[in-house]
mmCIF file of C-alpha atoms in Angstrom:
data_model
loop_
_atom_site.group_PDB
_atom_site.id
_atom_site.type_symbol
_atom_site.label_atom_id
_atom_site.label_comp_id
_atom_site.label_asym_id
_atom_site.label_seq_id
_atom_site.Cartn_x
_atom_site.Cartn_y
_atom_site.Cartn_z
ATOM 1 C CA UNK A 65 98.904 117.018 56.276
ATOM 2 C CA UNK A 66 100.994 119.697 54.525
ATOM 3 C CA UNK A 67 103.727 118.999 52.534
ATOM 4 C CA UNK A 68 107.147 119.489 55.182
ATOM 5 C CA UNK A 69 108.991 121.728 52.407
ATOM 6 C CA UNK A 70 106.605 124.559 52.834
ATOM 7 C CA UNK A 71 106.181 124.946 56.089
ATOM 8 C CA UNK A 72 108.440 127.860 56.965
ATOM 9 C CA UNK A 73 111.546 126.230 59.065
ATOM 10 C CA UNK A 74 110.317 127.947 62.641
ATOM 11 C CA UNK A 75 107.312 125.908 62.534
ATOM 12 C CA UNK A 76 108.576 122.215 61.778
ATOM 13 C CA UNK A 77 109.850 122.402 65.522
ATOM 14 C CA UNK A 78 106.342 123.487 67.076
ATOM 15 C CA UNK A 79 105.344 119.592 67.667
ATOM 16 C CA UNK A 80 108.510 118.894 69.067
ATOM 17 C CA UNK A 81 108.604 121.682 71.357
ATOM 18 C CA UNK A 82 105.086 120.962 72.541
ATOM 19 C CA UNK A 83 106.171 117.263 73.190
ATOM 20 C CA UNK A 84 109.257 118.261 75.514
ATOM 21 C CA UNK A 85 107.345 120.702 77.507
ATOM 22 C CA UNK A 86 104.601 118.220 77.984
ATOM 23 C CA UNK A 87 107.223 115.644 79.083
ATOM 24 C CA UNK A 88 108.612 117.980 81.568
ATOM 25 C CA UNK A 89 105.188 118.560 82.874
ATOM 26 C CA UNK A 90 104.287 115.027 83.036
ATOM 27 C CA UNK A 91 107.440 114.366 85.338
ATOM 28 C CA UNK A 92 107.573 117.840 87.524
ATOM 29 C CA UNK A 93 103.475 117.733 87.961
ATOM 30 C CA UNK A 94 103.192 114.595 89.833
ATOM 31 C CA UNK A 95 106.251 115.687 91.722
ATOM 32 C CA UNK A 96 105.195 119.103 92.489
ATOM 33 C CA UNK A 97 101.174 117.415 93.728
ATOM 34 C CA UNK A 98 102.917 114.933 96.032
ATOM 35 C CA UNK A 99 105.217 117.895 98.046
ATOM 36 C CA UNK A 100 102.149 119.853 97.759
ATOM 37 C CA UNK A 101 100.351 117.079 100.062
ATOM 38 C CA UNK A 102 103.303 116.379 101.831
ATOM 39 C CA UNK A 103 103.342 119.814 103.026
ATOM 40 C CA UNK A 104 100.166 119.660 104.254
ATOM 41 C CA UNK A 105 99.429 115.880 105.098
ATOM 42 C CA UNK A 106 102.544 114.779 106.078
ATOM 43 C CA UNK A 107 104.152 117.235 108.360
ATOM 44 C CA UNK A 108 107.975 115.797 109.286
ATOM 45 C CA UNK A 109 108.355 116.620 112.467
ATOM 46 C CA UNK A 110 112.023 116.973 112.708
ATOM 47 C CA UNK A 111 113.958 116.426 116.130
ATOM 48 C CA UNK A 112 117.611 116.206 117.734
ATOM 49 C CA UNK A 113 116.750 112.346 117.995
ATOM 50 C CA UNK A 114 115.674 111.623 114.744
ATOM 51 C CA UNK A 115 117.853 113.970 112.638
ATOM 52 C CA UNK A 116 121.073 112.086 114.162
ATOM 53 C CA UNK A 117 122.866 109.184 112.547
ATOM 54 C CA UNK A 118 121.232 106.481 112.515
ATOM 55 C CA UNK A 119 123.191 103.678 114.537
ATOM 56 C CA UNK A 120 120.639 100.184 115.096
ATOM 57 C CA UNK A 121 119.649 102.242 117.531
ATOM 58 C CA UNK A 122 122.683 103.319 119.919
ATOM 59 C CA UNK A 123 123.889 106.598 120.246
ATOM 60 C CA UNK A 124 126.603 107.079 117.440
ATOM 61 C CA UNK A 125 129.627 108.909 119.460
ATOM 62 C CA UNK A 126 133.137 109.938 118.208
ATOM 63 C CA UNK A 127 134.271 111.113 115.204
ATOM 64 C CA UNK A 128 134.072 108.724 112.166
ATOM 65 C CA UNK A 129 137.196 110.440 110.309
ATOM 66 C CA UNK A 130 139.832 108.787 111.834
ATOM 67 C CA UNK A 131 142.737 106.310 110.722
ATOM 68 C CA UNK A 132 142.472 102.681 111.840
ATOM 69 C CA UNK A 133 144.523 100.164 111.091
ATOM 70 C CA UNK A 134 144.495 98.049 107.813
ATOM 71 C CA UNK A 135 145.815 94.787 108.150
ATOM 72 C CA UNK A 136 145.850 94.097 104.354
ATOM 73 C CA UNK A 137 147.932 96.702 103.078
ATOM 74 C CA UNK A 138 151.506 94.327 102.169
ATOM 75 C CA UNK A 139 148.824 91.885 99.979
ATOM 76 C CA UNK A 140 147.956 95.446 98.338
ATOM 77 C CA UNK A 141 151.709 96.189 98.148
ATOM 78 C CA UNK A 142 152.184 92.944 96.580
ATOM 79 C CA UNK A 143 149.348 92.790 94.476
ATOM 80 C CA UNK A 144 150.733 96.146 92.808
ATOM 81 C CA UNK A 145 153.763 95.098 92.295
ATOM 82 C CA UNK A 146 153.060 92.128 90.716
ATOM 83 C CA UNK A 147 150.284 92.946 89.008
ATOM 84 C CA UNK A 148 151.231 96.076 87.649
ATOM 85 C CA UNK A 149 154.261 95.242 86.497
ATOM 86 C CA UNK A 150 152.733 92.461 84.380
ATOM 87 C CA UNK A 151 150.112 94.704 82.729
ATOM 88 C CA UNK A 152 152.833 97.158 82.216
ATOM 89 C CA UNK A 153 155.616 94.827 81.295
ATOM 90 C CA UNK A 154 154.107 92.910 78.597
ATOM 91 C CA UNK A 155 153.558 96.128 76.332
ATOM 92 C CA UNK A 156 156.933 97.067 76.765
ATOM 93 C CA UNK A 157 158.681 93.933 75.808
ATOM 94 C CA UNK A 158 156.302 93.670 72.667
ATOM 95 C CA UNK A 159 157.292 97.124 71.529
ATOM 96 C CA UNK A 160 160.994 97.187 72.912
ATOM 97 C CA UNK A 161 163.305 96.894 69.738
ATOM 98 C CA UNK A 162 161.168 99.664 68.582
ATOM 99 C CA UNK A 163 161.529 101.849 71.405
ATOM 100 C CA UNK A 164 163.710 105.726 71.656
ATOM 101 C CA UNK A 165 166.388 105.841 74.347
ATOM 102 C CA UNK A 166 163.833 108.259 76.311
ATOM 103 C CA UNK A 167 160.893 105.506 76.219
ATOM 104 C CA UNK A 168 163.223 103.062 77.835
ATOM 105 C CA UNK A 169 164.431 105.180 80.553
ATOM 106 C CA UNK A 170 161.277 105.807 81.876
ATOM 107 C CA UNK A 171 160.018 102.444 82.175
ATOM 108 C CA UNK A 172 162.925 101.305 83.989
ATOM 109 C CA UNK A 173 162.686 104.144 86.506
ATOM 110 C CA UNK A 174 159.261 102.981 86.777
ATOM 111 C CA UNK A 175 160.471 99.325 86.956
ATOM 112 C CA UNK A 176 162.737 100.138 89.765
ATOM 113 C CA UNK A 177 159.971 101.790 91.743
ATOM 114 C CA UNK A 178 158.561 98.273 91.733
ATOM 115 C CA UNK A 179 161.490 96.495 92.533
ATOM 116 C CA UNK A 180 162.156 99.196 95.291
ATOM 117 C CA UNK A 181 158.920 97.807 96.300
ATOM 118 C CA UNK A 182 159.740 93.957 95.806
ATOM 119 C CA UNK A 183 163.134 94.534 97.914
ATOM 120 C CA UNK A 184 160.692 96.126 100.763
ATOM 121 C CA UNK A 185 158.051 93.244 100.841
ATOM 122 C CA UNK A 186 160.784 90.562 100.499
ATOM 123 C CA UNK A 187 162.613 92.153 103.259
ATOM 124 C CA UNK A 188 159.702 92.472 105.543
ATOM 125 C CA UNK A 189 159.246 88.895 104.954
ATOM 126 C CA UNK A 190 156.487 88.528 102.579
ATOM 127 C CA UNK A 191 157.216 86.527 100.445
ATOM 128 C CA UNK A 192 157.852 83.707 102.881
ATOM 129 C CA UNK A 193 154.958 80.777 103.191
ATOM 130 C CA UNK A 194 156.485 78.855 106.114
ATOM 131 C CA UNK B 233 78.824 109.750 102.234
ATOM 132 C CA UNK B 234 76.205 107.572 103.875
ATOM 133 C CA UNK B 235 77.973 104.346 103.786
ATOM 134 C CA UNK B 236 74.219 102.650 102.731
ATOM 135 C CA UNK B 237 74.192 104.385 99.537
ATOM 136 C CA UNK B 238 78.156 103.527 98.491
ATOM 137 C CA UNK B 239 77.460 99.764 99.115
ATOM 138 C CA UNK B 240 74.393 100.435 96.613
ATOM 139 C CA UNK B 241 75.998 102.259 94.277
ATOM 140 C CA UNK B 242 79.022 99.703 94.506
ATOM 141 C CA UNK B 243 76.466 96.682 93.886
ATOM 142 C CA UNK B 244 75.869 98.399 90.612
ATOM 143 C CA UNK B 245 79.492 98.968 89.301
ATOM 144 C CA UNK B 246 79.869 102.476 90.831
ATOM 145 C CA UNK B 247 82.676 103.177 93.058
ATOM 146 C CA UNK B 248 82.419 106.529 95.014
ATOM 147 C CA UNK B 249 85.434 107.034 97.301
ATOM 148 C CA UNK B 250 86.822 110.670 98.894
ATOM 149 C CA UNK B 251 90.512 111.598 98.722
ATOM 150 C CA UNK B 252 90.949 110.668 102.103
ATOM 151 C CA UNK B 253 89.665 107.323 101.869
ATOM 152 C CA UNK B 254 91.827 106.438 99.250
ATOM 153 C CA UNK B 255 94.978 108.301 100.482
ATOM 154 C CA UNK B 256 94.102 105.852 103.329
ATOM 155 C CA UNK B 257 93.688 102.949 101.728
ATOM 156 C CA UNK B 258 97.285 103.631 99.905
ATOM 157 C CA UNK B 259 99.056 103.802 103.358
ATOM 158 C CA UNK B 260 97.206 101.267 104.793
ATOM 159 C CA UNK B 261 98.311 98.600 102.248
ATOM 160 C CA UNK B 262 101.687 99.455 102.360
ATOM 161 C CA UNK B 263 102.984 99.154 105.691
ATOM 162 C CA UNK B 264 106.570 98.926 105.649
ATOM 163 C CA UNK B 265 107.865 97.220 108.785
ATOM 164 C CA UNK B 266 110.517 97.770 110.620
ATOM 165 C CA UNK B 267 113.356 94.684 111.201
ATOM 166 C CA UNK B 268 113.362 94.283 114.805
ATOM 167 C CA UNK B 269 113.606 91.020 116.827
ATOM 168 C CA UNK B 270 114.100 91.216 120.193
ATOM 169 C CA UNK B 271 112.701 87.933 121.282
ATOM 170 C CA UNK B 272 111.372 84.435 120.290
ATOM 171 C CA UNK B 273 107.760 86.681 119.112
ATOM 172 C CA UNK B 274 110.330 87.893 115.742
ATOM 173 C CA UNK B 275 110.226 83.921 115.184
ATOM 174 C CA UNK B 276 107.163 83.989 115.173
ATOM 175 C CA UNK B 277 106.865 87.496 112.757
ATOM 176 C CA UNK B 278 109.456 86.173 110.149
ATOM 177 C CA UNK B 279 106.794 82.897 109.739
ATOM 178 C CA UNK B 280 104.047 85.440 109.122
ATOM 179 C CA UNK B 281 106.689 87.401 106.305
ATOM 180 C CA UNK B 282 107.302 84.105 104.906
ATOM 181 C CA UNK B 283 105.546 82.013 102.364
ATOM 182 C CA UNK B 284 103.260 80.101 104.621
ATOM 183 C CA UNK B 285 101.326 83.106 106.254
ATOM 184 C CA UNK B 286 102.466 86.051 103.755
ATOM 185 C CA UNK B 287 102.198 88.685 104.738
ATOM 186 C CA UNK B 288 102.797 89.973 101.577
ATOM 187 C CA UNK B 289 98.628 89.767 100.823
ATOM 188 C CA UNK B 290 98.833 92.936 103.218
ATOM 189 C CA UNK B 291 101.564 94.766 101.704
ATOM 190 C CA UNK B 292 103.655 94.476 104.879
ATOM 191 C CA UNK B 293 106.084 92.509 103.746
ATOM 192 C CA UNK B 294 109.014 95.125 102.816
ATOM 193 C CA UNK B 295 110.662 94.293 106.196
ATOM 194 C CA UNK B 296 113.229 97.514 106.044
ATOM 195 C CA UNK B 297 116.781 97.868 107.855
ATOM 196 C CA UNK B 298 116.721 101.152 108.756
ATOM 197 C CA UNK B 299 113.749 103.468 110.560
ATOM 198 C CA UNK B 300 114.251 105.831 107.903
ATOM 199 C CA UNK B 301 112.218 103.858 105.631
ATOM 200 C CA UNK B 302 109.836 101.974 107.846
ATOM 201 C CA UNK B 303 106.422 103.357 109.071
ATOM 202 C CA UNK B 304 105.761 100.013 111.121
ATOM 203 C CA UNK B 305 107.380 98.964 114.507
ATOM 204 C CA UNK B 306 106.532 95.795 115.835
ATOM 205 C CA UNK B 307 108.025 95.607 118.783
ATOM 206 C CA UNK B 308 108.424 91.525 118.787
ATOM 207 C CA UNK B 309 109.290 90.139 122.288
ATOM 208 C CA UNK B 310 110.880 91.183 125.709
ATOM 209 C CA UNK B 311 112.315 94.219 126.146
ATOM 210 C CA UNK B 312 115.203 94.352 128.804
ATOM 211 C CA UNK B 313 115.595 97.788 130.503
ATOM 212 C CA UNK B 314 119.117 97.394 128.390
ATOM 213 C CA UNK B 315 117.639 97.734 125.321
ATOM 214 C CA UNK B 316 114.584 99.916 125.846
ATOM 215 C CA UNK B 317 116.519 103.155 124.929
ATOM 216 C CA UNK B 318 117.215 101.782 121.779
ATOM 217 C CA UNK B 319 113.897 100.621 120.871
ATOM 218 C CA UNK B 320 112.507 104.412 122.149
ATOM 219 C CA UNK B 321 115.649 105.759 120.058
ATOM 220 C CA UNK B 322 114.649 103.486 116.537
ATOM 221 C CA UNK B 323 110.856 105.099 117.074
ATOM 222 C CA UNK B 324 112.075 108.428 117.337
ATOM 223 C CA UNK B 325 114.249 107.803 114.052
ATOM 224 C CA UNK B 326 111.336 106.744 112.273
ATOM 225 C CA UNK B 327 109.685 109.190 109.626
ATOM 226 C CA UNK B 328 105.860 110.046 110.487
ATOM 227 C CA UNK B 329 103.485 108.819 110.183
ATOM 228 C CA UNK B 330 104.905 105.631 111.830
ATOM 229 C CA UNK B 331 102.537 103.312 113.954
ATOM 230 C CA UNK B 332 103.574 100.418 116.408
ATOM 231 C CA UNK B 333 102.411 97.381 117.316
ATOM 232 C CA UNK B 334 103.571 95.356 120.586
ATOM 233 C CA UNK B 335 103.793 91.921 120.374
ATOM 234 C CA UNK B 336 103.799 89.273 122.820
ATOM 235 C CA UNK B 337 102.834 89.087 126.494
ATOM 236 C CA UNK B 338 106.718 90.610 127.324
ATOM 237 C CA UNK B 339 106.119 93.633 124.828
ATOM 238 C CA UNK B 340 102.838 95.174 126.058
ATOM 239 C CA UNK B 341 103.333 93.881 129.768
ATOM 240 C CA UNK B 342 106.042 91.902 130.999
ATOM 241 C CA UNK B 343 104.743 88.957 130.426
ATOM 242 C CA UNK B 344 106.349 85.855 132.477
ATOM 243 C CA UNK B 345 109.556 87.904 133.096
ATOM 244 C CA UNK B 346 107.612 90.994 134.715
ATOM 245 C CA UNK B 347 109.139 90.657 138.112
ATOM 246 C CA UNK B 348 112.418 90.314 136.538
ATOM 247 C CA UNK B 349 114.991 93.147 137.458
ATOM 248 C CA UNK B 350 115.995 93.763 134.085
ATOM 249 C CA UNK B 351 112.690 93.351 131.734
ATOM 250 C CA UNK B 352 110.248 96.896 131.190
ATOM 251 C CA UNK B 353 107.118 96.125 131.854
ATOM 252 C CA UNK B 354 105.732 97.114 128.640
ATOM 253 C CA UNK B 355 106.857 98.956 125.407
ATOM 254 C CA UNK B 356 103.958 101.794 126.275
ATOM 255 C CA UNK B 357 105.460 102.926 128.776
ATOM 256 C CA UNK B 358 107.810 105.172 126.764
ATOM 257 C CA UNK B 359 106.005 105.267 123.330
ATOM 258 C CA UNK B 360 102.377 105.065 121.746
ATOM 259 C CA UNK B 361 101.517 101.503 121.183
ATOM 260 C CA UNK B 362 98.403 101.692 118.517
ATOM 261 C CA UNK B 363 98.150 97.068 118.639
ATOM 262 C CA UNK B 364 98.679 95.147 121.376
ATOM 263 C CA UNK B 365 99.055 91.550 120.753
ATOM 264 C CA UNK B 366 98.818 89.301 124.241
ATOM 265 C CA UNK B 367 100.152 85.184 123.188
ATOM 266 C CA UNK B 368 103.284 83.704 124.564
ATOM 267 C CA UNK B 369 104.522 84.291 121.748
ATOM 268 C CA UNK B 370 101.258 85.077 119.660
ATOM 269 C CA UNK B 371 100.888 82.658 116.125
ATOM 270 C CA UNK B 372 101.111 84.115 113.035
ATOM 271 C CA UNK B 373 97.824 84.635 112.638
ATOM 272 C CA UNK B 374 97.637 87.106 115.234
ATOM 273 C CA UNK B 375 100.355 88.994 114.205
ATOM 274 C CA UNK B 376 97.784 89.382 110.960
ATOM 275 C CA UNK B 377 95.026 89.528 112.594
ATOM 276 C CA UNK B 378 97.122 93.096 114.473
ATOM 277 C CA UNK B 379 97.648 94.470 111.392
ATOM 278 C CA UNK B 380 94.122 93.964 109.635
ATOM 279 C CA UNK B 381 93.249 95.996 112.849
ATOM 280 C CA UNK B 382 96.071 98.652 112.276
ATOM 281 C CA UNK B 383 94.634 98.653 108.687
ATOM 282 C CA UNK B 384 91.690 99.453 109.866
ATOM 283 C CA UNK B 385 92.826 101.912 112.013
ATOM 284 C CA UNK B 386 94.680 103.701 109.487
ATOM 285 C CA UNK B 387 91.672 103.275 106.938
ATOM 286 C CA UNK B 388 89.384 105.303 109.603
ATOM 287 C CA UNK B 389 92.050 108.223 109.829
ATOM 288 C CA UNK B 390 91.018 111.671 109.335
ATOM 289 C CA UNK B 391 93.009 113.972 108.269
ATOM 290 C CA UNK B 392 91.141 117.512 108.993
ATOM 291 C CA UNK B 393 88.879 116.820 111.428
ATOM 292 C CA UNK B 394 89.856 117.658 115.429
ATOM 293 C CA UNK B 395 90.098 114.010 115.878
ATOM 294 C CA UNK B 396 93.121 113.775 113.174
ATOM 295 C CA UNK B 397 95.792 111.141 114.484
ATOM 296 C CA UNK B 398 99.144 112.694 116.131
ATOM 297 C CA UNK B 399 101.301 112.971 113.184
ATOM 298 C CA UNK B 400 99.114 115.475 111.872
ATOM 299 C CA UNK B 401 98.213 117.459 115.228
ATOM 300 C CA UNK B 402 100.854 120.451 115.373
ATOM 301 C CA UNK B 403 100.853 120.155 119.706
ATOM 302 C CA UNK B 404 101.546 116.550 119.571
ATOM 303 C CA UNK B 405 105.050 115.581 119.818
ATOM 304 C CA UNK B 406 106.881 113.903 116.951
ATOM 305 C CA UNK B 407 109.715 111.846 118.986
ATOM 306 C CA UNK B 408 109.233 110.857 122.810
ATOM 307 C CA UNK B 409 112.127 111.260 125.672
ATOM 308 C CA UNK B 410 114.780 108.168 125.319
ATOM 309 C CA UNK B 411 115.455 107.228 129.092
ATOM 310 C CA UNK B 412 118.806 106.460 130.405
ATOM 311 C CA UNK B 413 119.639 102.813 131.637
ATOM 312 C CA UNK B 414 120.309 104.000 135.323
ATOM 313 C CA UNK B 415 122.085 102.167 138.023
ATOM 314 C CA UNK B 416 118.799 100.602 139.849
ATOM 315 C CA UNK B 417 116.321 101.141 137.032
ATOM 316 C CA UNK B 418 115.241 103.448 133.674
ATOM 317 C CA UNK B 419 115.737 106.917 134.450
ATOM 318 C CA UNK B 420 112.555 108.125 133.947
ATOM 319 C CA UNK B 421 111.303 104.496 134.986
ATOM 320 C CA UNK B 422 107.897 105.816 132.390
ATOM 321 C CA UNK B 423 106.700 108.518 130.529
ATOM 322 C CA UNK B 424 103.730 109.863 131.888
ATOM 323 C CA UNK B 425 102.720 111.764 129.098
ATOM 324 C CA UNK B 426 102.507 108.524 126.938
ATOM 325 C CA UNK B 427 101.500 105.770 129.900
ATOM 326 C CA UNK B 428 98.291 106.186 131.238
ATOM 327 C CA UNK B 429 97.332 103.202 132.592
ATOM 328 C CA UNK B 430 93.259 103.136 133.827
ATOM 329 C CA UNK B 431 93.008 103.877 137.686
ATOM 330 C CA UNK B 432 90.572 100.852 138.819
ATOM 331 C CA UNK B 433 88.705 101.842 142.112
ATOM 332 C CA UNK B 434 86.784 98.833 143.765
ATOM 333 C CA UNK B 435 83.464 99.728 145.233
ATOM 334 C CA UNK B 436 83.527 100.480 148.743
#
């Protein structure tokens, strides 16, 4: 083995090289043999039948872009309201003596987007268990 | 290779096989079956899946959800003139090369509901059935003892040769016509091109 200082600085990256390209063989070789006899052992036969969705079996029909209803969608109001309020709240209150006048308008715009949302829910009856 | 000579050579350690063979013997062992109960018979296959048969000793047991990744139909139990579109329309969706067995008396005939109005009298009638399995509803070991023989089937596959299965023929069609569930009956009630039933003449 030669000493690594004098080997000139192109060649210190030969074995390295010679590892990545055999690595890239190693995975596209395999890959390329197996399309190879694919191509010629496994012919796909494509068809109308078998290149449409696959539904257990039925025929899919209509479209599947279109809006249906959600019944969840106050618990998700809720949720966010609650939730993110907390996550935001507690922050706030930690660093609110601290605060510039800016800082604290903000958050209580953002608060009463919330409580715009609170208002809504309770007023839709939410909020009520009975 | 004369078959003589391997068994020779394979007394002594030396194992001669051909590309084919063991391309073969790959796709033979790993059969991946469709899901697909119809009837009581898919009782009967999910005992031979489980631990008490296993069909796992044949590589069959990766039961798969969708015909995309199967290459095994067994068409397990009656099929109702309701649902035969659907079974024709899962084969169709399969990827090649995809083989079927048809088990139970119902699947490959009828069986005790064949003069019922609503029950096809037999799977083949719309699609190539490579097993048939007759039992009311066959045991377990049947079911095994079908796809040893599919194995064996596949194992004997050539694939240049003129007698190369239908996946590989270029003329042979890869999906077959789905009928329509008409108002007295299937609409084509069979396929011609795949049912070809033997014409027997009595002596006169």
């Amino acid at each position: 083995m030669d000493d690594v200082s004098t080997i000139p600085n192109s060649g210190r990256y030969v074995t390295l090289v010679v590892f990545l390209v055999a690595g890239v063989l190693f995975a596209l070789v395999p890959l390329a043999l197996a399309r190879l006899w694919a191509w010629k052992f496994a012919p796909p036969k494509p068809g109308a039948v078998k290149n449409s969705h696959y539904e257990c079996g039925l025929e899919s029909r209509g479209d599947a872009w279109r809006p249906f209803k959600s019944s969840y969608y106050l618990y998700a109001i809720v949720f966010l309201v609650f939730d993110v309020e907390v996550v935001f709240l507690l922050p706030f209150a930690v660093a609110f003596s601290g605060l510039p006048l800016g800082a604290v308008l903000a958050m209580m715009l953002f608060l009463l987007l919330l409580v715009e949302g609170l208002v809504w829910a309770w007023s839709k009856g939410v909020l009520r268990w009975t | 290779m004369d078959p003589g000579l391997r068994s020779e050579l394979q007394r002594h350690g030396i194992f001669v096989t051909t590309l084919e063979q063991l391309y073969n013997w790959g796709r033979s062992n790993s059969l991946w079956p469709l899901g697909f109960g119809l009837a009581c018979c898919a009782i009967e296959m999910i005992a031979a899946s489980m631990a008490r048969y296993d069909l796992a000793r044949f590589g069959a047991e990766v039961f798969r959800p969708s015909p995309r990744q199967a290459d095994l139909m067994i068409v397990a139990g009656t099929v109702t003139k309701k649902m035969a579109p659907q079974v024709v329309r899962l084969y169709n969706q399969m990827a090649e090369p995809k083989y079927v067995i048809a088990m139970g008396a119902c699947a490959i005939s009828g069986g005790p509901f064949k003069q019922g109005y609503n029950v096809l009298k037999g799977i083949d009638r719309y699609i190539p059935v490579d097993v048939h399995i007759p039992g009311c509803p066959p045991r377990p070991e049947a079911l095994i003892h079908a796809l040893m023989t599919l194995q064996q089937r596949i194992a004997e596959e050539s694939l240049l040769s003129p007698k190369r299965p239908r996946h590989l023929r270029p003329d042979q069609p890869g999906e077959y016509p789905v009928p329509e569930f008409g108002p007295h009956d299937l609409v084509p009630p069979k396929n011609p091109e795949v049912w070809k039933p033997p014409i027997l003449r009595r002596p006169a």
